[in-house]
PDB file of C-alpha atoms and ligand atoms in Angstrom:
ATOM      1  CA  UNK A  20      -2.250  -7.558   9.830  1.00 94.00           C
ATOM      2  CA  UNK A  21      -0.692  -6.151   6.798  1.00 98.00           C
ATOM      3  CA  UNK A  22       2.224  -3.054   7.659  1.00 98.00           C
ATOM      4  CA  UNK A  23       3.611  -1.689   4.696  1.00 98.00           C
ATOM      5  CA  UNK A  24       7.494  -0.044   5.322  1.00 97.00           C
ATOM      6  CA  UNK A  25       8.562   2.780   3.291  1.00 97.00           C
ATOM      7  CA  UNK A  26      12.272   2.812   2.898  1.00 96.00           C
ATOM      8  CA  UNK A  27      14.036   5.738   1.732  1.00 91.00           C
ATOM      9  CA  UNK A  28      11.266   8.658   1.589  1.00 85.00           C
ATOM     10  CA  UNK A  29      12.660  11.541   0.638  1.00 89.00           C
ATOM     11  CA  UNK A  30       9.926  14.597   1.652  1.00 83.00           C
ATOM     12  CA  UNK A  31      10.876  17.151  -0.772  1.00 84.00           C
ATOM     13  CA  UNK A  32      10.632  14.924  -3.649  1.00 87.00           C
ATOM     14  CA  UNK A  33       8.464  11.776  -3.124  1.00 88.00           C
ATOM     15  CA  UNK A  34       5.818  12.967  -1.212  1.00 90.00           C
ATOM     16  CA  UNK A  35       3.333  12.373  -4.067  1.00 94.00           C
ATOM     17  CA  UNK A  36       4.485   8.734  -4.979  1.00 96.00           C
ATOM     18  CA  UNK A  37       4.563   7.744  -0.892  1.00 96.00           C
ATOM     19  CA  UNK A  38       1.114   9.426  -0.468  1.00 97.00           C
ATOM     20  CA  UNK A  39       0.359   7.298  -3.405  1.00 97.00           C
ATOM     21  CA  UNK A  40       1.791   3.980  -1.946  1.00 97.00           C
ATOM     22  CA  UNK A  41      -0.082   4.363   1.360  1.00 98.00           C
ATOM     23  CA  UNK A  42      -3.255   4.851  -0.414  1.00 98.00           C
ATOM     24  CA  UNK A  43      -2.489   1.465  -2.397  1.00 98.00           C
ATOM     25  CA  UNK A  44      -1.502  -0.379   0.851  1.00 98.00           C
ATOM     26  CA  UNK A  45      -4.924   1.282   2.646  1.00 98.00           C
ATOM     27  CA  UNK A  46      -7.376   0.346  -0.760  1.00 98.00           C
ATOM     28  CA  UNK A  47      -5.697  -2.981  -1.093  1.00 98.00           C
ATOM     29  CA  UNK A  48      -5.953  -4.601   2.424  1.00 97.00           C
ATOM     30  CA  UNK A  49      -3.074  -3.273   4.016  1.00 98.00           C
ATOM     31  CA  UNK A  50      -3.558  -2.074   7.684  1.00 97.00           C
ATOM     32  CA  UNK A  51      -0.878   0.402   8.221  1.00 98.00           C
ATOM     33  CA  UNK A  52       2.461   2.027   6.649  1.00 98.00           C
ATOM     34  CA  UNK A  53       5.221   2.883   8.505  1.00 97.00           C
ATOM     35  CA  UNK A  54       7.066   5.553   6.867  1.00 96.00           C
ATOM     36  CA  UNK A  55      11.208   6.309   7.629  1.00 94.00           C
ATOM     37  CA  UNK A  56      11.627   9.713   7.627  1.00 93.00           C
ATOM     38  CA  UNK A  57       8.981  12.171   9.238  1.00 94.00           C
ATOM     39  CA  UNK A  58       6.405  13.732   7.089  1.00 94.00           C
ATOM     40  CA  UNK A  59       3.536  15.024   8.908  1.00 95.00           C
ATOM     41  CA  UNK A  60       2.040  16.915   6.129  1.00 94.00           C
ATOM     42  CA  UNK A  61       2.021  13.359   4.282  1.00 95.00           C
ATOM     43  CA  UNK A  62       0.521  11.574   7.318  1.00 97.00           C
ATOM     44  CA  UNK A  63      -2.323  14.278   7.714  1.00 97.00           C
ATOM     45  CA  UNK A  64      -3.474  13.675   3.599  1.00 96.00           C
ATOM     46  CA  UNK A  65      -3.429   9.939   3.903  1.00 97.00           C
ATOM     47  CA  UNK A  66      -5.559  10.274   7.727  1.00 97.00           C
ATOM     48  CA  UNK A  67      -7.757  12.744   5.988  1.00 96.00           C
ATOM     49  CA  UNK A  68      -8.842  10.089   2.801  1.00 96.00           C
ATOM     50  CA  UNK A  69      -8.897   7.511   5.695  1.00 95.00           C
ATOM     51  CA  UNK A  70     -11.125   9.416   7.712  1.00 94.00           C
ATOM     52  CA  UNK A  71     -13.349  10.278   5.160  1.00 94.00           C
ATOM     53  CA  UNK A  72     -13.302   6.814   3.250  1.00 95.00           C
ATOM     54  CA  UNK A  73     -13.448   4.704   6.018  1.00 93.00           C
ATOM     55  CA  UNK A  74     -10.905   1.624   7.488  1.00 92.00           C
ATOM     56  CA  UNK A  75      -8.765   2.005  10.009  1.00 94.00           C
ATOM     57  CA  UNK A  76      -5.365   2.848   8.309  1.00 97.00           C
ATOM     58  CA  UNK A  77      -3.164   3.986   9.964  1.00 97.00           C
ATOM     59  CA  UNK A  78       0.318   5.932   9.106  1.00 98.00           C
ATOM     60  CA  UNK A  79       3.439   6.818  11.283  1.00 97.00           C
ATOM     61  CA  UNK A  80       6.715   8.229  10.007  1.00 96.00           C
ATOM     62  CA  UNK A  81       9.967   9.167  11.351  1.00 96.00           C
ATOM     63  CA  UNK A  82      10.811   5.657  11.908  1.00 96.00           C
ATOM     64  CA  UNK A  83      13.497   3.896  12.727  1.00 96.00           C
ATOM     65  CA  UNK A  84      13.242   1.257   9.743  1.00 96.00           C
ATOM     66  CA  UNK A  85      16.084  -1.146  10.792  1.00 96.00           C
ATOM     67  CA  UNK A  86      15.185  -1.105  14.343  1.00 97.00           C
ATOM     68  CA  UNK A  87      11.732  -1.741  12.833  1.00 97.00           C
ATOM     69  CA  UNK A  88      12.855  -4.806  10.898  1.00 96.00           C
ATOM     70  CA  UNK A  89      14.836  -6.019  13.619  1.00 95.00           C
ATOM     71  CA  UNK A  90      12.186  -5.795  16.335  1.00 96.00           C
ATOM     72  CA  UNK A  91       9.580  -7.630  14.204  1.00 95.00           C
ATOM     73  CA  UNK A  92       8.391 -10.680  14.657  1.00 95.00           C
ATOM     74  CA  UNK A  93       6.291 -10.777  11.198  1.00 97.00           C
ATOM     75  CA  UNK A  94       7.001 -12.130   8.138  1.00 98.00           C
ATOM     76  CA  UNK A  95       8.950  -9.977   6.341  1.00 98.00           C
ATOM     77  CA  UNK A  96       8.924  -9.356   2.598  1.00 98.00           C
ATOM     78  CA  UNK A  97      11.095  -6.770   0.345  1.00 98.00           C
ATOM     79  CA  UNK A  98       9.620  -5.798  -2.929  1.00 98.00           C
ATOM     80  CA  UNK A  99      12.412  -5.836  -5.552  1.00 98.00           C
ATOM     81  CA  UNK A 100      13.057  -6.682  -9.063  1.00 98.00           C
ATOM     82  CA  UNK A 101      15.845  -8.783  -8.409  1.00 98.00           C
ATOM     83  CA  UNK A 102      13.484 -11.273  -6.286  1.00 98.00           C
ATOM     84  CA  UNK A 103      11.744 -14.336  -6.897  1.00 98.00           C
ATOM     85  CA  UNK A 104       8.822 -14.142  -9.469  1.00 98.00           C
ATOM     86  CA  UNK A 105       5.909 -13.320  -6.827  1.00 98.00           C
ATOM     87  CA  UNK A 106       3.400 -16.323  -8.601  1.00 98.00           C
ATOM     88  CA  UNK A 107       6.531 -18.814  -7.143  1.00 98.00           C
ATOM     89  CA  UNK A 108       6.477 -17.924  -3.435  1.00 98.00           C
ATOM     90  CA  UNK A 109       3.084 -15.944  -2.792  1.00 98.00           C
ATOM     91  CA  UNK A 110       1.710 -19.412  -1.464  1.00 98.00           C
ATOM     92  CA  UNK A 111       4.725 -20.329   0.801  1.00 98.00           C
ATOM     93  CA  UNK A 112       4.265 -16.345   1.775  1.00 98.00           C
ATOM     94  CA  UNK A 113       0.570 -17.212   3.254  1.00 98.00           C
ATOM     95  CA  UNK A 114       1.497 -20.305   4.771  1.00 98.00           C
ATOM     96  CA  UNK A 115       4.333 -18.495   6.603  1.00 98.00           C
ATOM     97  CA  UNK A 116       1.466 -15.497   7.547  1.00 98.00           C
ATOM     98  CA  UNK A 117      -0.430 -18.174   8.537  1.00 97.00           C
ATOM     99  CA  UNK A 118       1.932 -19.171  11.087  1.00 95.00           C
ATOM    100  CA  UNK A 119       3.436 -15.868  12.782  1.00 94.00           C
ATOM    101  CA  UNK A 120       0.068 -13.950  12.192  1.00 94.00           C
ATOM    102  CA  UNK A 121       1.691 -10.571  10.666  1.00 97.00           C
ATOM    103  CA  UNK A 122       3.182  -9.666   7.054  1.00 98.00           C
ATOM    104  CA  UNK A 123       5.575  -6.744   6.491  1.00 98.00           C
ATOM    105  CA  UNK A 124       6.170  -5.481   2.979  1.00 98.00           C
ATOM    106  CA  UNK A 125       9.229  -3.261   2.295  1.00 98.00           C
ATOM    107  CA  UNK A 126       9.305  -0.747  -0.848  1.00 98.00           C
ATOM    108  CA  UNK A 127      12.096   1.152  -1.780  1.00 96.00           C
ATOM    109  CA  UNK A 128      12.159   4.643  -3.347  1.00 93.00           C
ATOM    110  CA  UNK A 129      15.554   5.437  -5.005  1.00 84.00           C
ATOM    111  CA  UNK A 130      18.303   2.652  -4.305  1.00 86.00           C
ATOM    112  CA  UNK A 131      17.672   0.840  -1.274  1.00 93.00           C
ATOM    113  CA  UNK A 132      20.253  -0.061   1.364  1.00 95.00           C
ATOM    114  CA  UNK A 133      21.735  -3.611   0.341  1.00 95.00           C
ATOM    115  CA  UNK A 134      21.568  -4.921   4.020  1.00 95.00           C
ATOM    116  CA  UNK A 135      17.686  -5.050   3.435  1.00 96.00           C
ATOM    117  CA  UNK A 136      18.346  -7.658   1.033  1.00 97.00           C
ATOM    118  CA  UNK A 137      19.760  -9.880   3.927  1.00 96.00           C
ATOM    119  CA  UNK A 138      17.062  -9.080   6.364  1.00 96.00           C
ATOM    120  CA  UNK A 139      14.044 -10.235   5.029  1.00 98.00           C
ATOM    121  CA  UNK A 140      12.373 -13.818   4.529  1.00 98.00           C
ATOM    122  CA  UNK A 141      11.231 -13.042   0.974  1.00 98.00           C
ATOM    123  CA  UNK A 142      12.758 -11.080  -1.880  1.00 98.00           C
ATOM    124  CA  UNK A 143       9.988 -11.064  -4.204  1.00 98.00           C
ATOM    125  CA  UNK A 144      10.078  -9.595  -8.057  1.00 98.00           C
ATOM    126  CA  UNK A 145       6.960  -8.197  -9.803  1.00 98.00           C
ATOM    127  CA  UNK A 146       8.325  -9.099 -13.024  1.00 98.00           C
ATOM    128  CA  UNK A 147      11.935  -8.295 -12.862  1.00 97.00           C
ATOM    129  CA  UNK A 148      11.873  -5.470 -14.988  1.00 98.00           C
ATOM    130  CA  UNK A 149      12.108  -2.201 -13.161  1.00 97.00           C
ATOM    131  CA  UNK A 150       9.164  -0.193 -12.603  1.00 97.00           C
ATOM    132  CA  UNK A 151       7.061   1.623  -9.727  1.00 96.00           C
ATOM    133  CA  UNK A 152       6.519   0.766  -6.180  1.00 97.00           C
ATOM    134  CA  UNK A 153       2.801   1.633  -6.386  1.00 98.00           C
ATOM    135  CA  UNK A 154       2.983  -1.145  -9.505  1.00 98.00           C
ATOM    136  CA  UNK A 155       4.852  -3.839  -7.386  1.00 98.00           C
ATOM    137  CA  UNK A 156       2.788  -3.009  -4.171  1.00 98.00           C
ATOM    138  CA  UNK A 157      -0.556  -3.143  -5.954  1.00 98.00           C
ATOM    139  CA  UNK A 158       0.232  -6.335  -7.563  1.00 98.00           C
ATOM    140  CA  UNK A 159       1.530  -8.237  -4.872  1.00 98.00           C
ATOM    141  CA  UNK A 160      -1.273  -7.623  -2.505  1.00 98.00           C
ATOM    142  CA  UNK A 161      -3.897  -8.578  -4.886  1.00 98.00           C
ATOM    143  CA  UNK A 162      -2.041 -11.407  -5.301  1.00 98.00           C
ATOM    144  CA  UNK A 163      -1.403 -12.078  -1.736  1.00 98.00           C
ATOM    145  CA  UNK A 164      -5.451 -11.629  -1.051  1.00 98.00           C
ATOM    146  CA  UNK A 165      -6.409 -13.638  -3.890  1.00 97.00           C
ATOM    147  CA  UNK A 166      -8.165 -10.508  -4.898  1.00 97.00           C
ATOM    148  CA  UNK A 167     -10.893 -10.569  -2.635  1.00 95.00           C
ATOM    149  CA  UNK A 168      -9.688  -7.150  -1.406  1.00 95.00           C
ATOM    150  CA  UNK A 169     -11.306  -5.583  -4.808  1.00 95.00           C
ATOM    151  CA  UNK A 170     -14.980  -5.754  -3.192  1.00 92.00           C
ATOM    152  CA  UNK A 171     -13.721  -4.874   0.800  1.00 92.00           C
ATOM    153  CA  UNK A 172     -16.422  -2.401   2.310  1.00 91.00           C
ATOM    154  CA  UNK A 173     -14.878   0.588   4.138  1.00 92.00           C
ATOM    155  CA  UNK A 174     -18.282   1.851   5.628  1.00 88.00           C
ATOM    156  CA  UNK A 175     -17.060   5.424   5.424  1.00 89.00           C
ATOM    157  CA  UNK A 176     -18.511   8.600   6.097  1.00 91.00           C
ATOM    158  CA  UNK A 177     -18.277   9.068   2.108  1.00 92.00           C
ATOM    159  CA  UNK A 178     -18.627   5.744  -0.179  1.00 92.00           C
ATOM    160  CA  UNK A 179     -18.723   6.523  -3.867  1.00 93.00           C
ATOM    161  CA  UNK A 180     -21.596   4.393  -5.830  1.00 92.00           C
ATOM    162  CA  UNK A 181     -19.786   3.061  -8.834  1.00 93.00           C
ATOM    163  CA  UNK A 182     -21.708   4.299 -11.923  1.00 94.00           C
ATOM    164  CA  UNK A 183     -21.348   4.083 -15.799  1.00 94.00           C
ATOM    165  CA  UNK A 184     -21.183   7.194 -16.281  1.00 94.00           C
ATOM    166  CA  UNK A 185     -21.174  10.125 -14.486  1.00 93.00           C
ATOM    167  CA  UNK A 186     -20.134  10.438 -10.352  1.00 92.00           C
ATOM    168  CA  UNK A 187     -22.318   9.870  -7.174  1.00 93.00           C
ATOM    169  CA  UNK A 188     -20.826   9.729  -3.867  1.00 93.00           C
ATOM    170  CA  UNK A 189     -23.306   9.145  -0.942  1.00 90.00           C
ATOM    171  CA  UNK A 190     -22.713   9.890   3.009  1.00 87.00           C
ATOM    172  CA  UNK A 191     -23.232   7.650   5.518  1.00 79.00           C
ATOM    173  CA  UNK A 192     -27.089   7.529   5.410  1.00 78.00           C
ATOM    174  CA  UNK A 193     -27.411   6.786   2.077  1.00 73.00           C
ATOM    175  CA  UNK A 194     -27.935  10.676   0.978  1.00 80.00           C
ATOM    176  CA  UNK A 195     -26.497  11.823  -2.064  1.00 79.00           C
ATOM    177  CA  UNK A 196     -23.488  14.216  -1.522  1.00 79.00           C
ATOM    178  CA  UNK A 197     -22.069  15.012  -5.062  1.00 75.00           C
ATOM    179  CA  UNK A 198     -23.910  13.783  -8.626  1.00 70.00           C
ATOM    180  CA  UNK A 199     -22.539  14.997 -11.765  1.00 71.00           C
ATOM    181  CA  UNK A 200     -24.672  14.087 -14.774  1.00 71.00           C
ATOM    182  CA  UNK A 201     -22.352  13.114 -17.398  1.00 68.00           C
ATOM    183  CA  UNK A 202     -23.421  15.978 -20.028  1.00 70.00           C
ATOM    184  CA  UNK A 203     -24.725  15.539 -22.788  1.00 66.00           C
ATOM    185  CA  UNK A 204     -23.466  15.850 -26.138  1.00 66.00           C
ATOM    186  CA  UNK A 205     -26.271  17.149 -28.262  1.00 61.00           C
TER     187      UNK A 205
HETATM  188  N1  SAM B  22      16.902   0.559  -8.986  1.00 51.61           N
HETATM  189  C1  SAM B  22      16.227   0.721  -7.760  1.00 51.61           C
HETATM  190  C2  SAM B  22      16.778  -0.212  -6.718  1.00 51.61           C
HETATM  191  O1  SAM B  22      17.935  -0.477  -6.725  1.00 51.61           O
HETATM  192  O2  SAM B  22      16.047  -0.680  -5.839  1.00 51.61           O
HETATM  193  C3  SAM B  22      14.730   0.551  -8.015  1.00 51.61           C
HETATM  194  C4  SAM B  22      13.966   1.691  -7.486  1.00 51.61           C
HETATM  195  S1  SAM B  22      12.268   1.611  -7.893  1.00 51.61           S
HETATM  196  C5  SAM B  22      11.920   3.153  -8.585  1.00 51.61           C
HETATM  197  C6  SAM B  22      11.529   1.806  -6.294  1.00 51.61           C
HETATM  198  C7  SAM B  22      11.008   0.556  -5.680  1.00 51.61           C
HETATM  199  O3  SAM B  22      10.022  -0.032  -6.526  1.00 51.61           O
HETATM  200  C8  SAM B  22      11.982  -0.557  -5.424  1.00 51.61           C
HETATM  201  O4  SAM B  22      12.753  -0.327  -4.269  1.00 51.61           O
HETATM  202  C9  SAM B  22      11.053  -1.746  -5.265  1.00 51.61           C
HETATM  203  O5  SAM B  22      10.503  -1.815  -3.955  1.00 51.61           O
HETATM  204  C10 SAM B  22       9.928  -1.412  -6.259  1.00 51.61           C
HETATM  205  N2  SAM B  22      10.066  -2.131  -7.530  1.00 51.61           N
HETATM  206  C11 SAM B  22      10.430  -1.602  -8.720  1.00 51.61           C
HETATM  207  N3  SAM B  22      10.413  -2.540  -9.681  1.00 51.61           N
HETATM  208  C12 SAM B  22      10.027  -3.690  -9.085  1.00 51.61           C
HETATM  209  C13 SAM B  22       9.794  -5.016  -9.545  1.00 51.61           C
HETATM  210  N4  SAM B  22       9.968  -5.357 -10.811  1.00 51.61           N
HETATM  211  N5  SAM B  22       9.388  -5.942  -8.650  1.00 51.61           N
HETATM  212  C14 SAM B  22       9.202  -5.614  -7.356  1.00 51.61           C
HETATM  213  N6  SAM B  22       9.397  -4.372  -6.856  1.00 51.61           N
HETATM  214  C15 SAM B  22       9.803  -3.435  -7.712  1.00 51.61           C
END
């Protein structure tokens, strides 16, 4: 099991990059996010892709992230550009995973409390320039999953049928919801 932690949400501004986030950790193996402050209107958009796309994601907010860390008996990894190169400790990572059964992965928003620093097993760097969250998150999961999490089947109600051109999303059955033609340019 895969829980992502989202440190330092702030609703009124980040509630496009965290929705953003939990859709990475949901399309790139995670099986939950856990979400400090309380955001239902954010928990209801990422159900409602869940629920139509399939998985069983799940989201809570309004937690208690230190308590979280504390009470956790996972293997616990913070996402930071000051960190170890993610290439130099993904495979101790898995071993560790292997082990206690359960990964955490901790992404900041603005500045993140320093204590974090101290309570995790792994700091890990995505390069150590600065950049995104989604970036770092996407990145170290593929890595983490050796990639195989690119063809996972989420056997939802709607599954989009990748196409050259154009769009074609079919429901459960195998019936064609939405096609758009690409048009043509004669
Ligand atoms: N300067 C901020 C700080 O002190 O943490 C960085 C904030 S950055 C916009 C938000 C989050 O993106 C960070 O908390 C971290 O989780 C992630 N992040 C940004 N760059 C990263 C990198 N190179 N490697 C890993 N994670 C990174």
């Amino acid at each position: 099991m895969i829980t992502v932690l989202r440190i330092g949400h702030r609703p009124a501004r980040d509630k496009r990059i965290t929705t953003h986030v939990a859709l990475t950790a949901r399309a790139f193996g995670a099986s939950s996010i856990v979400i400090d402050l309380h955001d239902s209107q954010l928990e209801n958009t990422v159900r409602s892709v869940a629920d139509r796309f399939g998985g069983d994601f799940q989201v809570s907010s309004g937690v208690n992230w230190r308590r979280y860390m504390d009470e956790s008996i996972a293997v616990k990894v913070h996402l930071t550009m000051y960190g170890i190169p993610v290439d130099r400790c993904i495979d101790s990572i898995r071993e560790d995973v292997a082990r206690k059964g359960n990964l955490v992965i901790a992404v900041g928003a603005e500045k993140v409390p320093g204590d974090i620093y101290e309570m995790v097993d792994y700091n890990v760097s995505v390069t150590n320039q600065p950049h995104s969250e989604v970036a770092a998150l996407a990145i170290f999961l593929d890595r983490y999953n050796r990639g195989t999490e690119l063809s996972a089947r989420f056997e939802g109600k709607m599954e989009v049928i990748p196409k050259a051109r154009g769009k074609e999303i079919r429901n459960r059955i195998g019936n064609s919801i939405t096609t758009k033609k690409p048009k043509r340019k004669d």
